[in-house]
Coordinates of C-alpha atoms in Angstrom, one line a residue:
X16 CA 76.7 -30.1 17.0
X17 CA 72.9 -30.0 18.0
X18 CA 70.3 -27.1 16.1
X19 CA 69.3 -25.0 18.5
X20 CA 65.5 -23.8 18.1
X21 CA 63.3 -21.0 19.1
X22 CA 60.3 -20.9 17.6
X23 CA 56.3 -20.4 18.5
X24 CA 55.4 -23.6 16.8
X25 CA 52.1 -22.1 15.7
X26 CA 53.5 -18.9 13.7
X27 CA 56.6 -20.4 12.5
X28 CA 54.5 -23.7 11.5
X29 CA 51.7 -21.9 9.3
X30 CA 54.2 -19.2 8.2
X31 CA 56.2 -21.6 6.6
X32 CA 53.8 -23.9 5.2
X33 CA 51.6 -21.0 3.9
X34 CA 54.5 -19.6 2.0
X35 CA 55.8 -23.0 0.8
X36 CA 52.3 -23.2 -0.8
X37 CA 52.6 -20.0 -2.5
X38 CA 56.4 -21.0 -3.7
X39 CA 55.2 -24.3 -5.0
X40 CA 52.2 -23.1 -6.8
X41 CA 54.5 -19.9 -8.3
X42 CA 56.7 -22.7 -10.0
X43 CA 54.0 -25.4 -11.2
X44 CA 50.8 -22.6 -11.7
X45 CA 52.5 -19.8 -13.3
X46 CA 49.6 -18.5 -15.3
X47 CA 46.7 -19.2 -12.7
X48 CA 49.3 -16.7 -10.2
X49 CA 49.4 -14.2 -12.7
X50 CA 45.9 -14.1 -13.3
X51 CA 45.0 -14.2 -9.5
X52 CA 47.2 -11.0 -9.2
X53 CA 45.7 -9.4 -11.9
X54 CA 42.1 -9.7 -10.2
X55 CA 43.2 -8.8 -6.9
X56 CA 45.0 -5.4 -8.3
X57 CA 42.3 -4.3 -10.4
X58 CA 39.6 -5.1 -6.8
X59 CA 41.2 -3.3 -4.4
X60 CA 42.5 -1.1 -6.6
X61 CA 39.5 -0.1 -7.6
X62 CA 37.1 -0.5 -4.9
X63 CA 39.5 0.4 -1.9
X64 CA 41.4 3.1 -2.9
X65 CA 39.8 6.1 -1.1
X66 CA 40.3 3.5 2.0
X67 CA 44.1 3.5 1.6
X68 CA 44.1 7.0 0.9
X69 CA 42.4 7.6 4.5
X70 CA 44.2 5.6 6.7
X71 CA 47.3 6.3 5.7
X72 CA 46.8 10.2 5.7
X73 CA 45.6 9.2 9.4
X74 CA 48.9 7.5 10.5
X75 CA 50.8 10.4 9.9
X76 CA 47.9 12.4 11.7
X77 CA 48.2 10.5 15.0
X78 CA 52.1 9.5 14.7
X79 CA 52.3 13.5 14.7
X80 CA 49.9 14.1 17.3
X81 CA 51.7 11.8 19.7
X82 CA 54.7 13.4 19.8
X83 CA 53.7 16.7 20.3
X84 CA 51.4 15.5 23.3
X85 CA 52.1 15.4 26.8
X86 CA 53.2 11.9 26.3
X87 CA 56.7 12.4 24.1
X88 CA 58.8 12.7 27.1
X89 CA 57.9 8.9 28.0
X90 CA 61.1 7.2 27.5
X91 CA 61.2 3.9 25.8
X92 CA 62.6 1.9 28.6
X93 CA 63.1 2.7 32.3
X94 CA 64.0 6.0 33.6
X95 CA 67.3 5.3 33.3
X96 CA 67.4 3.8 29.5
X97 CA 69.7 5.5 27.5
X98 CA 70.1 5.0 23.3
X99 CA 72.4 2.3 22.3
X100 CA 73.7 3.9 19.2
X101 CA 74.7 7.2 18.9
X102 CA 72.6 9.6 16.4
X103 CA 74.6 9.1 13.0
X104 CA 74.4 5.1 13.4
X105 CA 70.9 5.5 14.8
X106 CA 69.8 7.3 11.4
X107 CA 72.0 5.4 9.0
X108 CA 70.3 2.1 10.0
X109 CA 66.7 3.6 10.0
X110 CA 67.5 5.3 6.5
X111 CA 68.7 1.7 4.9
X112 CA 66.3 -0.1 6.6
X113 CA 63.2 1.9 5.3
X114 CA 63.7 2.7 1.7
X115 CA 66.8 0.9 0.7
X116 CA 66.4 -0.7 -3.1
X117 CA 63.4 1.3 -3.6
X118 CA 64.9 4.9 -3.5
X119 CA 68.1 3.9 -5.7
X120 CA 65.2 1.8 -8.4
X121 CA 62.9 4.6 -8.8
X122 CA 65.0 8.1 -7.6
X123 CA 65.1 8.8 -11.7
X124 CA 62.3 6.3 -13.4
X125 CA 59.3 7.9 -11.1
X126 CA 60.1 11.5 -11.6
X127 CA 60.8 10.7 -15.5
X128 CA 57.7 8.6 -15.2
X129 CA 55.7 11.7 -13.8
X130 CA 56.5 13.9 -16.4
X131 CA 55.4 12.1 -19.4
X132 CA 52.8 11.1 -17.8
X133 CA 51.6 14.1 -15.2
X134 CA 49.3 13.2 -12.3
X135 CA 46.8 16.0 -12.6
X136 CA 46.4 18.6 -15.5
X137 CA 50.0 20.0 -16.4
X138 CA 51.1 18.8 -20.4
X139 CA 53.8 16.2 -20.4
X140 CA 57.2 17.7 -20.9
X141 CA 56.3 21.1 -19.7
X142 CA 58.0 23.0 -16.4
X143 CA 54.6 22.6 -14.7
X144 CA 54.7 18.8 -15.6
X145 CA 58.1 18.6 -13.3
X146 CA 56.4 20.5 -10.9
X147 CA 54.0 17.5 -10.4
X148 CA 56.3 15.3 -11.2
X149 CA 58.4 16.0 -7.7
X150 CA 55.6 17.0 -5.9
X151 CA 54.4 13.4 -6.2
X152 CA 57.6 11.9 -5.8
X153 CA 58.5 13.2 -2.5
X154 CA 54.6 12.6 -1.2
X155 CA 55.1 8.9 -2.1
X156 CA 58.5 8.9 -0.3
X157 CA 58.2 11.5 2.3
X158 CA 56.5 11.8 5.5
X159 CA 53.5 9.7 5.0
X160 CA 55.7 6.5 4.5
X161 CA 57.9 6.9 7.8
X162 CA 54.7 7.6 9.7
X163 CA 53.3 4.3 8.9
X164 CA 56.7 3.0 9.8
X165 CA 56.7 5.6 13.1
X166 CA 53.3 3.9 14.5
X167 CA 54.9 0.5 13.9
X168 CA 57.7 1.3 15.6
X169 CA 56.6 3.0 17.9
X170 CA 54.3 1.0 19.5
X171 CA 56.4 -1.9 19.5
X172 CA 59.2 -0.2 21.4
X173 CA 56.8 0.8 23.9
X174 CA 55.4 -2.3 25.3
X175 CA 58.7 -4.3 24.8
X176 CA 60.8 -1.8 26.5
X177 CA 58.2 0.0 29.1
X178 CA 55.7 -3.0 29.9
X179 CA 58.3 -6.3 29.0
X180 CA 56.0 -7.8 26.7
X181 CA 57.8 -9.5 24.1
X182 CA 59.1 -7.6 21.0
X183 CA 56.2 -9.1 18.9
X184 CA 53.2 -7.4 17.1
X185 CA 50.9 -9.4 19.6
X186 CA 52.4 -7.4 22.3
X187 CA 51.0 -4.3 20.8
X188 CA 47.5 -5.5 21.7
X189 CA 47.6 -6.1 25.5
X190 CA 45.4 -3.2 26.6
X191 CA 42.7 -4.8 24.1
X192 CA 43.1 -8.7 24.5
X193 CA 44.3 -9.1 28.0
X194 CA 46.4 -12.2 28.3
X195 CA 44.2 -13.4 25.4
X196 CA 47.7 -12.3 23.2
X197 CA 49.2 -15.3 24.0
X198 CA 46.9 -17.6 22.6
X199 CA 45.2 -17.8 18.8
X200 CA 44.7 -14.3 18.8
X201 CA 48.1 -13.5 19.2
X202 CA 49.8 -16.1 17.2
X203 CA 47.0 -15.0 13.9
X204 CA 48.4 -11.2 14.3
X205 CA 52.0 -11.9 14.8
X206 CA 51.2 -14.5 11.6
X207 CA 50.0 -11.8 9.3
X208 CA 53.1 -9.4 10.1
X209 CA 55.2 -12.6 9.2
X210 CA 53.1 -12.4 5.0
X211 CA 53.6 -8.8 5.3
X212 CA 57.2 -8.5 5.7
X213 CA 57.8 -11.2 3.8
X214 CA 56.0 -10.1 1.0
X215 CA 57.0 -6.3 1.3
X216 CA 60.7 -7.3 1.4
X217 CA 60.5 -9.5 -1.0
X218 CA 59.3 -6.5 -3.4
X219 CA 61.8 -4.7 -2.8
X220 CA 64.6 -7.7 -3.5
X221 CA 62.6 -8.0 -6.6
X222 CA 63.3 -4.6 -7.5
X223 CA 67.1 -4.8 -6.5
X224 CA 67.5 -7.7 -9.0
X225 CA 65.9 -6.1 -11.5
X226 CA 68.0 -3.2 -10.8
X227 CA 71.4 -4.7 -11.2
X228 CA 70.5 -7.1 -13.9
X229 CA 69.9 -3.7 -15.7
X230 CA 73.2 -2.3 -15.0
X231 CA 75.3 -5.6 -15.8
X232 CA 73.2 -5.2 -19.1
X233 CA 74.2 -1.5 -19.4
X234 CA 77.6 -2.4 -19.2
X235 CA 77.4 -5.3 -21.5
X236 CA 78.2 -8.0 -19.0
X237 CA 75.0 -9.6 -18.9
X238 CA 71.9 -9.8 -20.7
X239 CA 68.6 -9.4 -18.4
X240 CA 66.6 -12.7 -18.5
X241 CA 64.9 -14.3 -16.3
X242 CA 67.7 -17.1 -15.8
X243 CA 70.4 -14.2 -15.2
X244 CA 67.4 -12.7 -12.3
X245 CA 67.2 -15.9 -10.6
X246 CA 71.2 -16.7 -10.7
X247 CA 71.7 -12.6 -8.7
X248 CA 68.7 -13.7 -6.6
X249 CA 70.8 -17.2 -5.7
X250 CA 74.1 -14.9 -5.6
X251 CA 73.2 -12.1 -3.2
X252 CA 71.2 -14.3 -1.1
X253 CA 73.8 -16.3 -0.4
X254 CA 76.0 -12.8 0.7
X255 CA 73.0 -11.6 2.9
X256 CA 72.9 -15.0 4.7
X257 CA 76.6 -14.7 5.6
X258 CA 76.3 -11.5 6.6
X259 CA 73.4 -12.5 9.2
X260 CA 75.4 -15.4 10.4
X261 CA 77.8 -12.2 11.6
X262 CA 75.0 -10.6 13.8
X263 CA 73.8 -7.3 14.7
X264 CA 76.3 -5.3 15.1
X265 CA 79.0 -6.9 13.2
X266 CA 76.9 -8.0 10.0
X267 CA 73.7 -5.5 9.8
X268 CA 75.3 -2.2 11.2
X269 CA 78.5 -2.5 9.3
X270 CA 76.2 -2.9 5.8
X271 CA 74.3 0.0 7.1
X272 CA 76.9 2.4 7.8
X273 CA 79.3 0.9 4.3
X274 CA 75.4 1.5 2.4
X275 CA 75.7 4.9 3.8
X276 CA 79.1 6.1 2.6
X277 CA 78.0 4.2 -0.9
X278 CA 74.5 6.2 -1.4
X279 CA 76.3 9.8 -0.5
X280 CA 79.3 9.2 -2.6
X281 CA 76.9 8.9 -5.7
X282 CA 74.5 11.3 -4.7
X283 CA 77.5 13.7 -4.6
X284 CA 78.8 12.8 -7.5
X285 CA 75.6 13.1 -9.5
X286 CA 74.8 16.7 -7.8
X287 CA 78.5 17.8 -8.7
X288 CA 78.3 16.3 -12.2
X289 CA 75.2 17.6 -13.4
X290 CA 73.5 21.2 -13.2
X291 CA 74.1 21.8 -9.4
X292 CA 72.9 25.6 -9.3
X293 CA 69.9 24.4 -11.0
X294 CA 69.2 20.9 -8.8
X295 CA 69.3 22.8 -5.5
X296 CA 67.2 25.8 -6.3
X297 CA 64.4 23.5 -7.6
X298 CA 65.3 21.2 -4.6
X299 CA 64.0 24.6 -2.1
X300 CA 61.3 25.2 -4.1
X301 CA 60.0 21.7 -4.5
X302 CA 60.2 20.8 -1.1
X303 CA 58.2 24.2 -0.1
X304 CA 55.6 23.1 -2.8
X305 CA 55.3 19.8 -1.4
X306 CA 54.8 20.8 2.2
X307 CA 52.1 23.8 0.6
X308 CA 50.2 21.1 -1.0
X309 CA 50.4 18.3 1.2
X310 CA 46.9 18.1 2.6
X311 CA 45.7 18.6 -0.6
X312 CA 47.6 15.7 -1.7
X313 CA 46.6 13.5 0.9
X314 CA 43.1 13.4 0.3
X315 CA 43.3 13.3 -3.6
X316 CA 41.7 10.5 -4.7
X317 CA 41.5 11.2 -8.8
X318 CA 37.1 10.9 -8.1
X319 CA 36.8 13.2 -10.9
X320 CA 39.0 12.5 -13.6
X321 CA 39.4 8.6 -12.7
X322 CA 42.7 8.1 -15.0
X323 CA 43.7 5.0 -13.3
X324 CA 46.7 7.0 -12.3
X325 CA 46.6 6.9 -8.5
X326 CA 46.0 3.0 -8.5
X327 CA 48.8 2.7 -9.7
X328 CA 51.6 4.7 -8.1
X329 CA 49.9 6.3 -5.0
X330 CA 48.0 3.0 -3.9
X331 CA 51.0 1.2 -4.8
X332 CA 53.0 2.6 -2.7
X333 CA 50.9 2.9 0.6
X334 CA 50.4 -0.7 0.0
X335 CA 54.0 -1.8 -0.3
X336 CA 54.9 0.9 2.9
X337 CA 52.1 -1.2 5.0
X338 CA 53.6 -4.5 4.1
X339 CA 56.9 -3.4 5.3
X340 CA 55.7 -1.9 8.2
X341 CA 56.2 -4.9 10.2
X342 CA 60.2 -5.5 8.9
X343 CA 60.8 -1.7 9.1
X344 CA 58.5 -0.9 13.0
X345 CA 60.4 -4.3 14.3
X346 CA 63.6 -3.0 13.1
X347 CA 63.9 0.4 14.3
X348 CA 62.0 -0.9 17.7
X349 CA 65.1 -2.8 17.8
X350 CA 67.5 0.2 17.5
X351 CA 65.8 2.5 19.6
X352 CA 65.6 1.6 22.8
X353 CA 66.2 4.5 25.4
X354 CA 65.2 7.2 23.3
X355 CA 62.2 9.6 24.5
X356 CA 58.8 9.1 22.4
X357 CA 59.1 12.7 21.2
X358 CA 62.8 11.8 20.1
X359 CA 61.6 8.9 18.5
X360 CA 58.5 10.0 16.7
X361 CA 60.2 13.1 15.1
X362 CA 63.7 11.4 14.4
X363 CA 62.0 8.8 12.5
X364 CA 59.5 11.1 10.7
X365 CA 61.5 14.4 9.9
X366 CA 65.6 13.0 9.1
X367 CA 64.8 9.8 6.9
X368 CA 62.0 11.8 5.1
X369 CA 64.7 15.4 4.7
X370 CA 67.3 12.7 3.3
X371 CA 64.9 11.1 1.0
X372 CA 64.4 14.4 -0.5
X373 CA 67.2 15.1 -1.0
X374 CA 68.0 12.1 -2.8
X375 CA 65.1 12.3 -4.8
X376 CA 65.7 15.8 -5.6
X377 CA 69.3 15.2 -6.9
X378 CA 68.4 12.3 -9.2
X379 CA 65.2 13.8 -10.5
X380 CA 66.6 17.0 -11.3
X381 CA 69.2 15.9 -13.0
X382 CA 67.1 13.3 -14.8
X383 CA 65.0 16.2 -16.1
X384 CA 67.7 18.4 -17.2
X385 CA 69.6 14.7 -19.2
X386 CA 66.2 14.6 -20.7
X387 CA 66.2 17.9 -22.0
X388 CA 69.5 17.8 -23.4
X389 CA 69.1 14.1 -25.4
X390 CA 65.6 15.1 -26.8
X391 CA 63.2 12.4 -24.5
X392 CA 65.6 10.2 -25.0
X393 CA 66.1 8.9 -21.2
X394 CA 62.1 9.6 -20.5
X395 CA 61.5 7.0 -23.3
X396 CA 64.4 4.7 -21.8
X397 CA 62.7 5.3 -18.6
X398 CA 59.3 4.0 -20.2
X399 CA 60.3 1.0 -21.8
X400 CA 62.3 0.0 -19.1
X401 CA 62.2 1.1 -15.2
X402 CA 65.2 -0.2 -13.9
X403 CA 67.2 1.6 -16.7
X404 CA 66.6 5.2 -15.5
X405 CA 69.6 5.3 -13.6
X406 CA 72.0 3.6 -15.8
X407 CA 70.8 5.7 -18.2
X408 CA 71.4 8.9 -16.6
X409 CA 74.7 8.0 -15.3
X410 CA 75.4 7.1 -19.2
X411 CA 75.1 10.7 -20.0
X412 CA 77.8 12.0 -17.1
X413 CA 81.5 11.5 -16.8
X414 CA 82.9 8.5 -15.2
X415 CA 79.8 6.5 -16.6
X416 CA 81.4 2.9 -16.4
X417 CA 83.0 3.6 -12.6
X418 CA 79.5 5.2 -11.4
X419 CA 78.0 2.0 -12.7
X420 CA 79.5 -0.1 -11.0
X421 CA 79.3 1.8 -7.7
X422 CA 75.8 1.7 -8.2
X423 CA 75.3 -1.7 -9.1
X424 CA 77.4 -2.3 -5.8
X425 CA 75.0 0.1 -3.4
X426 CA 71.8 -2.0 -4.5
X427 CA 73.8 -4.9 -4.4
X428 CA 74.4 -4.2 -0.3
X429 CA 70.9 -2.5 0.1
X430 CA 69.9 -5.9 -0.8
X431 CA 71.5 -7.7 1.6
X432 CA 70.9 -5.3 4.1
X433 CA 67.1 -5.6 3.8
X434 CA 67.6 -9.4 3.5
X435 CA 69.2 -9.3 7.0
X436 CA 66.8 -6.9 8.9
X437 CA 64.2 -8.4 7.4
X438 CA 65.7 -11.9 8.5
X439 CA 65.8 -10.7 11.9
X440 CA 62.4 -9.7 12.0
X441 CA 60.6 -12.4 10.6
X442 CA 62.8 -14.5 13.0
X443 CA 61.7 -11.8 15.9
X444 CA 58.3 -12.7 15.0
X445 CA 57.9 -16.6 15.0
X446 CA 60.1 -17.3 18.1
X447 CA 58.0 -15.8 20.0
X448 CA 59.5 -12.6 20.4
X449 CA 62.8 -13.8 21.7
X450 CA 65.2 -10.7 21.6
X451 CA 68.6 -13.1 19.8
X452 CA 67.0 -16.2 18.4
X453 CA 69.6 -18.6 16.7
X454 CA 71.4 -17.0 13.4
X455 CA 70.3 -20.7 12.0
X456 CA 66.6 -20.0 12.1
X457 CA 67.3 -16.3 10.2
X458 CA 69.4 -18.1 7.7
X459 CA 66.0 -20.1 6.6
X460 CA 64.1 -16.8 6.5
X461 CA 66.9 -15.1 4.4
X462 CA 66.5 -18.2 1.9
X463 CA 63.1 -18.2 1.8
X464 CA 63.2 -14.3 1.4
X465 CA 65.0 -15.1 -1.8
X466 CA 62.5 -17.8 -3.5
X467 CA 59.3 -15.8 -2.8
X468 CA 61.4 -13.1 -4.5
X469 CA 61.9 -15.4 -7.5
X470 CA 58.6 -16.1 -7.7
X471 CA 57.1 -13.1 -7.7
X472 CA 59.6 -12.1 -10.6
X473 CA 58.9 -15.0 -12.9
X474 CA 55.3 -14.9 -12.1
X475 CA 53.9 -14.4 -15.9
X476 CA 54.8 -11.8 -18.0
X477 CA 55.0 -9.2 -16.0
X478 CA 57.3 -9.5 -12.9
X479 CA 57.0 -5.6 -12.1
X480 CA 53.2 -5.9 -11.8
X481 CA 53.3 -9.0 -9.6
X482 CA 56.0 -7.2 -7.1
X483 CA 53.5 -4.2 -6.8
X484 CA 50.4 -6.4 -6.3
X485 CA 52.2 -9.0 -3.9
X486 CA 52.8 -5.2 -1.7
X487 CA 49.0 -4.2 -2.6
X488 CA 47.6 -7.0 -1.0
X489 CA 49.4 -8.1 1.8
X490 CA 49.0 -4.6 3.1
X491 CA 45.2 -5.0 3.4
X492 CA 44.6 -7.0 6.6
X493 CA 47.8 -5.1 8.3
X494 CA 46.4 -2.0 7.5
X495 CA 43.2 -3.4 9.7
X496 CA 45.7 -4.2 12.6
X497 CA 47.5 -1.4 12.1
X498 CA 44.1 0.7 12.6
X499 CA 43.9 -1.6 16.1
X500 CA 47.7 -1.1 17.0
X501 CA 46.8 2.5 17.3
X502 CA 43.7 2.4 19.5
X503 CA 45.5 0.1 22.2
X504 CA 48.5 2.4 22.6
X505 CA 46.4 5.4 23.1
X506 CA 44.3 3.5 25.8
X507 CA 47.8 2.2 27.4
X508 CA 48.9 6.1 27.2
X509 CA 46.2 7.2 29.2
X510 CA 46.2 4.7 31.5
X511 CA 49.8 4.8 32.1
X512 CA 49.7 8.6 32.6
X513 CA 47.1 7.6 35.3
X514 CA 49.3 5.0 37.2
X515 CA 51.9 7.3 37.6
X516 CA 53.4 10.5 37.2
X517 CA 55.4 11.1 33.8
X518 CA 58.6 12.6 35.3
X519 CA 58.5 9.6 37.1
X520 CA 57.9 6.7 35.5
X521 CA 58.6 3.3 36.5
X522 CA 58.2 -0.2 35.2
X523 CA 55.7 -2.0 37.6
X524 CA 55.2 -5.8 38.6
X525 CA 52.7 -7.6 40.5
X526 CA 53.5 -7.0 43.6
X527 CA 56.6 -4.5 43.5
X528 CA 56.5 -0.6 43.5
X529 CA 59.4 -0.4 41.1
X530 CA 61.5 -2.9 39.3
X531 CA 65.1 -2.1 37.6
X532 CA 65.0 -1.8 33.5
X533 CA 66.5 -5.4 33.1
X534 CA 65.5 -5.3 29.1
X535 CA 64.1 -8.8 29.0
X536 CA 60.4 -8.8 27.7
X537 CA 57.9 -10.6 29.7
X538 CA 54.4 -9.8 31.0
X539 CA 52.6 -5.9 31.4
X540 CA 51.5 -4.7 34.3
X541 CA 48.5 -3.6 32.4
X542 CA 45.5 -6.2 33.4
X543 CA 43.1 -7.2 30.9
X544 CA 40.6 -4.7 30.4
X545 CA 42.9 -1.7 31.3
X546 CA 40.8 1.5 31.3
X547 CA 41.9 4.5 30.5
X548 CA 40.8 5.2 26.9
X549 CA 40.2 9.0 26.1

């Protein structure tokens, strides 16, 4: 049987030899990595943080603005697109795809994390220190991160489904480059989403390994070492690869919806376990605190005190939410085709973020009230050892030894269902935007997924930092396109709300007055030089 390939030779060429490089010089330069990541945390870090702090408070600014505006009732597709999936599929795969390993790593060792260590001027321990604690944790995880992921999204789904450019971050640039995408230019930006995702997933893998190495170890079936890391790696790789091989809808929305039903059962279970009363009163109170505070927060950029803090959480964070802005923008493009822009923006933004609280909320809580009760104890667990804090709290509850296991199996399948979408993307991305390029080609991304994770793990002494730096710096030059992304939608808005009315909207061609909503991606009806900015 003959390979079949689909690839733009230029993107999937210096993808893969780029990342190749970085693989071979992880295994043979181990040091010399370690200290490379070191100096590039500690320089942008340091000299760029009020930069990340700005743009990304920005995002949120114009992802929000957008859909309020005249323009939400654009439908992404023809007039007569309507959503594939129904609402509860819809936000099941936008919740796995976003957060995923992340929530179920850090849901108890950030807030535990906060409050022995508080952000601004509360004393460690203290009810004012949990007060920080959450308000943190939900800005990190709440609506900032799914408006980076909205504009992604957003503006892919837009020129793929109204304009039939290709579903590709080049596309995204028309009303700017002209035909110009689908040269050098285009092939550099749709190259630099293709180190983003990469790199942002394979953060997040890093974490999910980490994660159930921890839990194997908590139930004494394993010890974590490195050689037990790189064996799951090897393991669950091999899972998310033959769940690719499956498809969309079979492999990827199955995992979604079985992820789903996995992450509710234990966040039940914890709620119903531990102080409930308690965990949702502060969960209403914490949530009206964060949304008080949250301009205030936004802007914060620790100029007075300079603790070091924000580096490392804050920036961290907005970093490794820009390098997965690709794998996450691509993914729920994917997904959301016939939805209005309004329906879009807001689904994406307010449901994801109102579940993430939740989560967060349930977790932390209880972590808090554990920590009472045991004297520090799980804070000090917590400190030592970040991928313990869950194990550790779901030592202290009944059922301990079943509730491992089911959450050793969650991040197990939120692994492989990152692996996939990511797979998809990445595959999305260097075919040329093809809309179903062969399962072979996302089999070799999946793999490859898995050995930059490896490497990033085993890169010196400390894996952890390496994941969060890998995020830090990849996000740098997509935050730049990102910042370009956003200027050529509004100038395609306006100049689409010019061509034609927006209760009537059609798909034009060269030509033609109207042309039915085939789906296929192909060329825009914008010309090069479109005006129409505001």
């Amino acid at each position: 049987m003959r390979l079949r390939l689909e690839t733009n030779p230029v993107v999937f060429g210096v993808s893969v030899v780029v990342i190749l490089v970085f693989l071979l010089a992880g295994v043979t330069a181990t040091a010399a990595v370690e200290r490379f990541f070191e100096a590039v945390q500690r320089g942008i870090a340091v000299g760029l943080g009020w930069y990340y702090v700005l743009v990304v408070g920005g995002f949120l600014v114009f992802v929000i603005w957008l859909g309020a505006s005249r323009f939400g009732r654009i439908r992404l597709g023809g007039p007569d697109s309507r959503p594939e999936y129904r609402y509860l599929t819809w936000f099941a795969m936008l919740f796995t795809a976003g957060m995923g390993i992340g929530l179920v790593f850090w849901a108890v060792a950030e807030p535990l994390s906060h409050l022995v260590n508080p952000p601004l001027t509360a004393e460690a321990g203290t009810p004012e220190a949990r007060t920080e604690a959450m308000r943190f944790t939900f800005f990190h995880w709440g609506l900032h991160a799914w408006g980076i992921y909205a504009v992604v999204g957003l503006s892919l789904a837009y020129f793929a489904y109204r304009h039939r450019l290709p579903l590709s971050f080049r596309s995204v640039l028309y009303p700017i480059l002209g035909e110009r995408i689908h040269g050098r230019w285009g092939d550099a930006v749709d190259t630099f989403a293709v180190f983003g995702t990469m790199f942002g997933v394979a953060t997040s893998l890093g974490f999910g390994i980490l994660q159930v190495n921890a839990g194997l170890a908590s139930l004494e079936l394993l010890p974590e070492t490195t050689g037990v890391q790189l064996a799951l790696i090897a393991g669950i790789t091999a899972a998310a690869i033959a769940s690719l091989m499956a498809g969309l809808d079979k492999g990827i929305l199955r995992l979604s919806v079985a992820n789903l039903c996995l992450a509710v059962a234990l966040l039940t279970f914890v709620l119903a376990a531990g102080p409930t009363t308690e965990v949702l009163g502060a969960f209403v109170q914490q949530v009206g605190h964060y949304v008080q505070t949250l301009p205030e927060t936004t802007l914060w950029t620790d100029a007075e005190r300079q603790t070091g803090w924000q580096a490392s959480w804050t920036i961290f964070y907005w970093g490794w939410w820009i390098s997965w802005s690709p794998f996450v923008g691509m993914f729920i493009a994917r997904v959301s085709k016939g939805r209005t822009l309004r329906e879009f923006v807001f689904g994406v933004l307010l449901v994801p973020a109102a579940l993430t609280f939740l989560w967060m909320a349930v977790f932390g809580n209880t972590a808090f009230a554990v920590d009472a009760a045991t004297g520090g104890e799980l804070s000090a667990a917590v400190s030592e050892d970040p991928a313990m804090g869950l194990f550790g709290l779901l030592t202290e509850l009944p059922l301990a030894p079943v509730m491992t296991v089911l959450a050793i199996l969650l991040v197990a399948v939120y692994f492989v269902t990152s692996s996939d979408s990511a797979s998809l993307v990445i595959d999305l991305l260097t075919s040329g935007g093809s809309i179903d390029p062969p399962r072979t080609q996302r089999a070799f991304w999946a793999a490859l997924e898995g050995g930059v994770a490896a490497v990033l793990l085993t890169a010196g002494s400390d894996g952890l930092g390496a994941l969060q730096t890998a995020a830090i710096t990849t996000a740098l030059p997509l935050s730049v396109v990102m910042l370009v992304l956003c200027y050529g939608l509004v100038r395609a808005l306006y100049a689409d709300s010019r061509l034609r009315s927006l209760d009537d909207v059609c798909l034009l061609k060269p030509g033609h007055d109207r042309v039915p909503d085939s789906g296929e991606p192909g060329r825009s009806p914008f010309k090069d030089g479109v005006q129409g900015s505001p």
